[in-house]
Structures are given as C-alpha cells and as structure tokens.
Amino acid sequence: MTAAYQRILLKLSGEALMGEDAYGINQEVVSRIVAEVAEVSRLGVQVGVVIGGGNIFRGMAGAASGMDRATADYMGMLATVMNAMALADAMRAAGLNARVQSALRIDQVVEPYIRGKAIRYLEEGRVVVFGAGTGNPFFTTDTAAALRGAEIGAQIVLKATKVDGIYTADPKLDSSAERFSRISFDEAIARDLKVLDATAFALCRDQKLPINVFSIFKPGALKRVVTGEDEGTLVYC
C-alpha cells in the first residue's frame, strides 16, 4: 500500500496517553499508539510528533491554581517533555528509532530542537518527538504542531483526538450530527469550527498546510489517513 504523504506531523494531546485514567500515562494506550505509528513508519512515511502535557498537568492542577500564567505554561512545557520521553522510550522498545528534541534546553535529559538535525533524523527514518511546545508561554501545543509542521516541511498536520473527525454539531449531544469528510479552511472559519486553536489554524492556513482531524483510538485510523482513505476530516486550502 502506497502512502499519500511522505512526511507528516502528528499532534497528540497529553490526554490521549491517559486512556481511562484520571491523569498520568497508561502504558497499554501508549503501546497501542506506538503500534499505529510503527505501521505507518514501515510504509516509508517520515513521522514527527508534537505532544501535549495535559495528562500530567492535571495531576498538578491544584498546585497550579492561582499561579502566574507564564509560570504555569512553563510547567506545562516540562510535562510535555516527560510525555515525549515516555513515548520515545515506548517506540524504542517496539523497535522504532526515536529521538526527542525539546524547545527548552535540558541538555542532560534530551537534545535541543535544531531544525536541520530534526530533518536529517526524519530522512534517516527516525521518529522525532518534539517536546516543550514552542518554548514560549501563551502558545499551545496546537501552535507548536503547526509551527514544527511548517518548519520540517510536513505535507500535513494530523490532529489525533478522541473523535473521528469534525462534525456539524457535537456528536455526543446530537445523534443527527454528520461528519465532514473534507472542508476548506474558509468554510471551517465561516462555521466557527474549533479545529485547532486560532493561532495554529491561521498558521496552517497561511502556510497552505492541510490538517486532518481523526481518532487515534480507532484501530488502523492513522494508516488509513496517511494512505489517503476517507478517514477523519481533511481541512484543505
């Protein structure tokens, strides 16, 4: 089976690693996600991953209450590095060659983000997991995914969620809601659909970088997306 994309940027929320747990990392869920990534990597697809930290930061929510926003955001960035390390370790255990790059310098733990080195790793067939978001407070990991996707020359940003696409309404509240197979950036804006946060969405639109929103919990969904099948919702330019 031929892949439709040579290089992708996969955006994983920290919550995707929790499974049914309240917070933390569910190893069974991580192993399932890694298996999905390994499947597309074997097709020759170059995979970059941006991961959030909400699963770990939930456990610190009480301590972070009332904290200065910038300080809380930096703590969140550190949480994403922890997730990136856990994900890369699981990938290596599954036989994938993975590297972690951090937008914050923690040289004793992971290497710093260097665009040229990241691209070289991808060309060598390694999975690159980007931690610490953009390295700046007030920017989400959605924005980091759009930024890294544009920087490494990804052909698409894949946003992995718990829902299998973008719907006309919330499918949990409205059983008649229909999934969009494809939708343009302009129509998504007109309908006020929350695809990515506004900054990330604008960056993808300006860079003509398409987005696909799909469910990472649907077996084989990632492979179907990268092979161009009707999976998730494609937001196109």
PDB file of N, CA and C in Angstrom, residues 5 8-13 142 145 155-169 171 178-185 188 193-197 200-201 204 209-218 220-226 229-236:
ATOM      1  N   TYR A   5       1.338  10.546   1.807  1.00  0.00           N
ATOM      2  CA  TYR A   5       2.213  11.599   2.333  1.00  0.00           C
ATOM      3  C   TYR A   5       3.579  11.007   2.646  1.00  0.00           C
ATOM      4  N   ILE A   8       4.835  13.546   7.738  1.00  0.00           N
ATOM      5  CA  ILE A   8       3.671  14.027   8.468  1.00  0.00           C
ATOM      6  C   ILE A   8       4.092  14.580   9.824  1.00  0.00           C
ATOM      7  N   LEU A   9       3.231  15.435  10.383  1.00  0.00           N
ATOM      8  CA  LEU A   9       3.401  15.907  11.762  1.00  0.00           C
ATOM      9  C   LEU A   9       2.166  15.461  12.524  1.00  0.00           C
ATOM     10  N   LEU A  10       2.351  14.566  13.460  1.00  0.00           N
ATOM     11  CA  LEU A  10       1.257  14.025  14.270  1.00  0.00           C
ATOM     12  C   LEU A  10       1.148  14.817  15.563  1.00  0.00           C
ATOM     13  N   LYS A  11      -0.011  15.389  15.822  1.00  0.00           N
ATOM     14  CA  LYS A  11      -0.254  16.121  17.072  1.00  0.00           C
ATOM     15  C   LYS A  11      -1.048  15.237  18.015  1.00  0.00           C
ATOM     16  N   LEU A  12      -0.440  14.880  19.127  1.00  0.00           N
ATOM     17  CA  LEU A  12      -1.073  14.067  20.163  1.00  0.00           C
ATOM     18  C   LEU A  12      -1.316  14.920  21.398  1.00  0.00           C
ATOM     19  N   SER A  13      -2.512  14.882  21.925  1.00  0.00           N
ATOM     20  CA  SER A  13      -2.757  15.558  23.202  1.00  0.00           C
ATOM     21  C   SER A  13      -2.206  14.681  24.322  1.00  0.00           C
ATOM     22  N   ASP A 142      -0.945  22.980  20.042  1.00  0.00           N
ATOM     23  CA  ASP A 142      -1.507  23.046  18.687  1.00  0.00           C
ATOM     24  C   ASP A 142      -0.653  23.982  17.821  1.00  0.00           C
ATOM     25  N   ALA A 145       2.537  22.366  16.931  1.00  0.00           N
ATOM     26  CA  ALA A 145       2.370  21.387  15.853  1.00  0.00           C
ATOM     27  C   ALA A 145       2.351  22.079  14.499  1.00  0.00           C
ATOM     28  N   GLN A 155       3.833  17.507   4.985  1.00  0.00           N
ATOM     29  CA  GLN A 155       2.803  17.716   3.973  1.00  0.00           C
ATOM     30  C   GLN A 155       1.423  17.852   4.584  1.00  0.00           C
ATOM     31  N   ILE A 156       1.301  17.475   5.865  1.00  0.00           N
ATOM     32  CA  ILE A 156       0.012  17.550   6.544  1.00  0.00           C
ATOM     33  C   ILE A 156       0.229  17.491   8.053  1.00  0.00           C
ATOM     34  N   VAL A 157      -0.658  18.143   8.793  1.00  0.00           N
ATOM     35  CA  VAL A 157      -0.707  18.027  10.250  1.00  0.00           C
ATOM     36  C   VAL A 157      -1.877  17.117  10.598  1.00  0.00           C
ATOM     37  N   LEU A 158      -1.612  16.069  11.351  1.00  0.00           N
ATOM     38  CA  LEU A 158      -2.654  15.136  11.754  1.00  0.00           C
ATOM     39  C   LEU A 158      -2.951  15.350  13.230  1.00  0.00           C
ATOM     40  N   LYS A 159      -4.161  15.801  13.517  1.00  0.00           N
ATOM     41  CA  LYS A 159      -4.537  16.026  14.914  1.00  0.00           C
ATOM     42  C   LYS A 159      -5.293  14.798  15.426  1.00  0.00           C
ATOM     43  N   ALA A 160      -4.644  14.067  16.314  1.00  0.00           N
ATOM     44  CA  ALA A 160      -5.229  12.850  16.869  1.00  0.00           C
ATOM     45  C   ALA A 160      -6.094  13.204  18.074  1.00  0.00           C
ATOM     46  N   THR A 161      -7.370  12.833  18.016  1.00  0.00           N
ATOM     47  CA  THR A 161      -8.314  13.160  19.078  1.00  0.00           C
ATOM     48  C   THR A 161      -9.074  11.907  19.507  1.00  0.00           C
ATOM     49  N   LYS A 162     -10.087  12.111  20.326  1.00  0.00           N
ATOM     50  CA  LYS A 162     -10.966  11.009  20.717  1.00  0.00           C
ATOM     51  C   LYS A 162     -12.191  10.920  19.806  1.00  0.00           C
ATOM     52  N   VAL A 163     -12.336  11.894  18.901  1.00  0.00           N
ATOM     53  CA  VAL A 163     -13.473  11.936  17.973  1.00  0.00           C
ATOM     54  C   VAL A 163     -12.951  11.697  16.566  1.00  0.00           C
ATOM     55  N   ASP A 164     -13.711  10.968  15.745  1.00  0.00           N
ATOM     56  CA  ASP A 164     -13.213  10.552  14.434  1.00  0.00           C
ATOM     57  C   ASP A 164     -13.436  11.586  13.335  1.00  0.00           C
ATOM     58  N   GLY A 165     -13.272  12.874  13.679  1.00  0.00           N
ATOM     59  CA  GLY A 165     -13.396  13.907  12.671  1.00  0.00           C
ATOM     60  C   GLY A 165     -14.117  15.137  13.189  1.00  0.00           C
ATOM     61  N   ILE A 166     -14.453  16.018  12.256  1.00  0.00           N
ATOM     62  CA  ILE A 166     -15.178  17.246  12.572  1.00  0.00           C
ATOM     63  C   ILE A 166     -16.630  17.061  12.156  1.00  0.00           C
ATOM     64  N   TYR A 167     -17.528  17.410  13.048  1.00  0.00           N
ATOM     65  CA  TYR A 167     -18.959  17.187  12.812  1.00  0.00           C
ATOM     66  C   TYR A 167     -19.710  18.511  12.719  1.00  0.00           C
ATOM     67  N   THR A 168     -20.910  18.423  12.157  1.00  0.00           N
ATOM     68  CA  THR A 168     -21.765  19.606  12.046  1.00  0.00           C
ATOM     69  C   THR A 168     -22.211  20.091  13.419  1.00  0.00           C
ATOM     70  N   ALA A 169     -22.208  19.181  14.394  1.00  0.00           N
ATOM     71  CA  ALA A 169     -22.543  19.507  15.784  1.00  0.00           C
ATOM     72  C   ALA A 169     -21.825  18.490  16.662  1.00  0.00           C
ATOM     73  N   PRO A 171     -21.295  15.326  18.261  1.00  0.00           N
ATOM     74  CA  PRO A 171     -21.969  14.029  18.095  1.00  0.00           C
ATOM     75  C   PRO A 171     -22.411  13.389  19.411  1.00  0.00           C
ATOM     76  N   GLU A 178     -23.483  15.126  11.474  1.00  0.00           N
ATOM     77  CA  GLU A 178     -22.807  14.444  10.380  1.00  0.00           C
ATOM     78  C   GLU A 178     -21.337  14.851  10.329  1.00  0.00           C
ATOM     79  N   ARG A 179     -20.512  13.872   9.988  1.00  0.00           N
ATOM     80  CA  ARG A 179     -19.071  14.126   9.896  1.00  0.00           C
ATOM     81  C   ARG A 179     -18.734  14.715   8.527  1.00  0.00           C
ATOM     82  N   PHE A 180     -17.905  15.757   8.548  1.00  0.00           N
ATOM     83  CA  PHE A 180     -17.368  16.283   7.302  1.00  0.00           C
ATOM     84  C   PHE A 180     -16.253  15.352   6.830  1.00  0.00           C
ATOM     85  N   SER A 181     -16.291  14.934   5.589  1.00  0.00           N
ATOM     86  CA  SER A 181     -15.177  14.185   5.023  1.00  0.00           C
ATOM     87  C   SER A 181     -14.053  15.147   4.647  1.00  0.00           C
ATOM     88  N   ARG A 182     -14.428  16.281   4.064  1.00  0.00           N
ATOM     89  CA  ARG A 182     -13.498  17.338   3.683  1.00  0.00           C
ATOM     90  C   ARG A 182     -14.160  18.682   3.932  1.00  0.00           C
ATOM     91  N   ILE A 183     -13.376  19.665   4.296  1.00  0.00           N
ATOM     92  CA  ILE A 183     -13.905  21.013   4.478  1.00  0.00           C
ATOM     93  C   ILE A 183     -12.760  21.999   4.249  1.00  0.00           C
ATOM     94  N   SER A 184     -13.041  23.106   3.616  1.00  0.00           N
ATOM     95  CA  SER A 184     -11.994  24.095   3.348  1.00  0.00           C
ATOM     96  C   SER A 184     -11.717  24.923   4.598  1.00  0.00           C
ATOM     97  N   PHE A 185     -10.553  25.550   4.642  1.00  0.00           N
ATOM     98  CA  PHE A 185     -10.228  26.454   5.739  1.00  0.00           C
ATOM     99  C   PHE A 185     -11.279  27.559   5.836  1.00  0.00           C
ATOM    100  N   ALA A 188     -14.492  26.263   7.324  1.00  0.00           N
ATOM    101  CA  ALA A 188     -14.306  25.977   8.757  1.00  0.00           C
ATOM    102  C   ALA A 188     -14.345  27.263   9.569  1.00  0.00           C
ATOM    103  N   LEU A 193     -15.762  26.440  13.349  1.00  0.00           N
ATOM    104  CA  LEU A 193     -15.409  25.109  13.821  1.00  0.00           C
ATOM    105  C   LEU A 193     -14.071  25.154  14.543  1.00  0.00           C
ATOM    106  N   LYS A 194     -13.998  24.502  15.682  1.00  0.00           N
ATOM    107  CA  LYS A 194     -12.792  24.531  16.509  1.00  0.00           C
ATOM    108  C   LYS A 194     -11.881  23.379  16.086  1.00  0.00           C
ATOM    109  N   VAL A 195     -11.119  23.595  15.019  1.00  0.00           N
ATOM    110  CA  VAL A 195     -10.228  22.561  14.504  1.00  0.00           C
ATOM    111  C   VAL A 195      -8.944  22.525  15.330  1.00  0.00           C
ATOM    112  N   LEU A 196      -8.231  23.627  15.342  1.00  0.00           N
ATOM    113  CA  LEU A 196      -7.075  23.873  16.208  1.00  0.00           C
ATOM    114  C   LEU A 196      -7.317  25.224  16.865  1.00  0.00           C
ATOM    115  N   ASP A 197      -6.459  25.624  17.789  1.00  0.00           N
ATOM    116  CA  ASP A 197      -6.644  26.964  18.333  1.00  0.00           C
ATOM    117  C   ASP A 197      -6.390  27.983  17.218  1.00  0.00           C
ATOM    118  N   ALA A 200      -2.804  28.500  15.687  1.00  0.00           N
ATOM    119  CA  ALA A 200      -2.355  27.335  14.918  1.00  0.00           C
ATOM    120  C   ALA A 200      -3.112  27.221  13.607  1.00  0.00           C
ATOM    121  N   PHE A 201      -4.417  27.444  13.660  1.00  0.00           N
ATOM    122  CA  PHE A 201      -5.251  27.338  12.469  1.00  0.00           C
ATOM    123  C   PHE A 201      -4.818  28.374  11.426  1.00  0.00           C
ATOM    124  N   CYS A 204      -1.472  27.323   9.786  1.00  0.00           N
ATOM    125  CA  CYS A 204      -1.660  26.257   8.791  1.00  0.00           C
ATOM    126  C   CYS A 204      -2.289  26.811   7.513  1.00  0.00           C
ATOM    127  N   LEU A 209      -0.910  24.449   4.702  1.00  0.00           N
ATOM    128  CA  LEU A 209      -0.596  23.163   5.312  1.00  0.00           C
ATOM    129  C   LEU A 209      -1.907  22.506   5.751  1.00  0.00           C
ATOM    130  N   PRO A 210      -2.370  21.481   5.043  1.00  0.00           N
ATOM    131  CA  PRO A 210      -3.651  20.867   5.391  1.00  0.00           C
ATOM    132  C   PRO A 210      -3.614  20.185   6.754  1.00  0.00           C
ATOM    133  N   ILE A 211      -4.815  19.975   7.302  1.00  0.00           N
ATOM    134  CA  ILE A 211      -4.979  19.348   8.611  1.00  0.00           C
ATOM    135  C   ILE A 211      -5.957  18.185   8.462  1.00  0.00           C
ATOM    136  N   ASN A 212      -5.690  17.095   9.139  1.00  0.00           N
ATOM    137  CA  ASN A 212      -6.680  16.025   9.223  1.00  0.00           C
ATOM    138  C   ASN A 212      -6.951  15.740  10.691  1.00  0.00           C
ATOM    139  N   VAL A 213      -8.220  15.794  11.069  1.00  0.00           N
ATOM    140  CA  VAL A 213      -8.638  15.509  12.441  1.00  0.00           C
ATOM    141  C   VAL A 213      -9.227  14.103  12.458  1.00  0.00           C
ATOM    142  N   PHE A 214      -8.677  13.215  13.295  1.00  0.00           N
ATOM    143  CA  PHE A 214      -9.129  11.816  13.302  1.00  0.00           C
ATOM    144  C   PHE A 214      -9.007  11.246  14.711  1.00  0.00           C
ATOM    145  N   SER A 215      -9.548  10.055  14.895  1.00  0.00           N
ATOM    146  CA  SER A 215      -9.484   9.408  16.211  1.00  0.00           C
ATOM    147  C   SER A 215      -8.293   8.460  16.274  1.00  0.00           C
ATOM    148  N   ILE A 216      -7.392   8.695  17.213  1.00  0.00           N
ATOM    149  CA  ILE A 216      -6.241   7.822  17.405  1.00  0.00           C
ATOM    150  C   ILE A 216      -6.661   6.508  18.069  1.00  0.00           C
ATOM    151  N   PHE A 217      -7.883   6.479  18.609  1.00  0.00           N
ATOM    152  CA  PHE A 217      -8.366   5.276  19.295  1.00  0.00           C
ATOM    153  C   PHE A 217      -9.108   4.325  18.355  1.00  0.00           C
ATOM    154  N   LYS A 218      -9.239   4.698  17.105  1.00  0.00           N
ATOM    155  CA  LYS A 218      -9.881   3.853  16.101  1.00  0.00           C
ATOM    156  C   LYS A 218      -8.795   3.009  15.435  1.00  0.00           C
ATOM    157  N   GLY A 220      -6.242   1.274  13.249  1.00  0.00           N
ATOM    158  CA  GLY A 220      -5.870   1.433  11.846  1.00  0.00           C
ATOM    159  C   GLY A 220      -6.169   2.789  11.245  1.00  0.00           C
ATOM    160  N   ALA A 221      -6.701   3.721  12.047  1.00  0.00           N
ATOM    161  CA  ALA A 221      -7.109   5.021  11.505  1.00  0.00           C
ATOM    162  C   ALA A 221      -5.921   5.824  10.981  1.00  0.00           C
ATOM    163  N   LEU A 222      -4.815   5.817  11.706  1.00  0.00           N
ATOM    164  CA  LEU A 222      -3.654   6.585  11.271  1.00  0.00           C
ATOM    165  C   LEU A 222      -3.170   6.096   9.910  1.00  0.00           C
ATOM    166  N   LYS A 223      -3.109   4.796   9.728  1.00  0.00           N
ATOM    167  CA  LYS A 223      -2.672   4.249   8.443  1.00  0.00           C
ATOM    168  C   LYS A 223      -3.634   4.638   7.333  1.00  0.00           C
ATOM    169  N   ARG A 224      -4.925   4.601   7.621  1.00  0.00           N
ATOM    170  CA  ARG A 224      -5.903   4.971   6.590  1.00  0.00           C
ATOM    171  C   ARG A 224      -5.771   6.448   6.211  1.00  0.00           C
ATOM    172  N   VAL A 225      -5.466   7.292   7.192  1.00  0.00           N
ATOM    173  CA  VAL A 225      -5.273   8.715   6.888  1.00  0.00           C
ATOM    174  C   VAL A 225      -4.079   8.905   5.962  1.00  0.00           C
ATOM    175  N   VAL A 226      -2.935   8.288   6.294  1.00  0.00           N
ATOM    176  CA  VAL A 226      -1.722   8.531   5.510  1.00  0.00           C
ATOM    177  C   VAL A 226      -1.761   7.853   4.146  1.00  0.00           C
ATOM    178  N   GLU A 229      -7.193   7.377   2.516  1.00  0.00           N
ATOM    179  CA  GLU A 229      -8.560   6.864   2.590  1.00  0.00           C
ATOM    180  C   GLU A 229      -9.463   7.877   3.292  1.00  0.00           C
ATOM    181  N   ASP A 230     -10.762   7.655   3.203  1.00  0.00           N
ATOM    182  CA  ASP A 230     -11.741   8.550   3.824  1.00  0.00           C
ATOM    183  C   ASP A 230     -11.795   8.276   5.328  1.00  0.00           C
ATOM    184  N   GLU A 231     -10.867   8.879   6.042  1.00  0.00           N
ATOM    185  CA  GLU A 231     -10.774   8.709   7.500  1.00  0.00           C
ATOM    186  C   GLU A 231     -10.613  10.084   8.108  1.00  0.00           C
ATOM    187  N   GLY A 232     -11.379  10.370   9.147  1.00  0.00           N
ATOM    188  CA  GLY A 232     -11.301  11.674   9.780  1.00  0.00           C
ATOM    189  C   GLY A 232     -11.852  12.756   8.868  1.00  0.00           C
ATOM    190  N   THR A 233     -11.439  13.986   9.133  1.00  0.00           N
ATOM    191  CA  THR A 233     -11.870  15.138   8.326  1.00  0.00           C
ATOM    192  C   THR A 233     -10.646  15.894   7.835  1.00  0.00           C
ATOM    193  N   LEU A 234     -10.564  16.060   6.516  1.00  0.00           N
ATOM    194  CA  LEU A 234      -9.464  16.806   5.917  1.00  0.00           C
ATOM    195  C   LEU A 234      -9.855  18.275   5.786  1.00  0.00           C
ATOM    196  N   VAL A 235      -9.044  19.149   6.364  1.00  0.00           N
ATOM    197  CA  VAL A 235      -9.230  20.600   6.195  1.00  0.00           C
ATOM    198  C   VAL A 235      -8.194  21.047   5.170  1.00  0.00           C
ATOM    199  N   TYR A 236      -8.660  21.516   4.028  1.00  0.00           N
ATOM    200  CA  TYR A 236      -7.767  21.811   2.915  1.00  0.00           C
ATOM    201  C   TYR A 236      -7.779  23.297   2.549  1.00  0.00           C
TER     202      TYR A 236
END
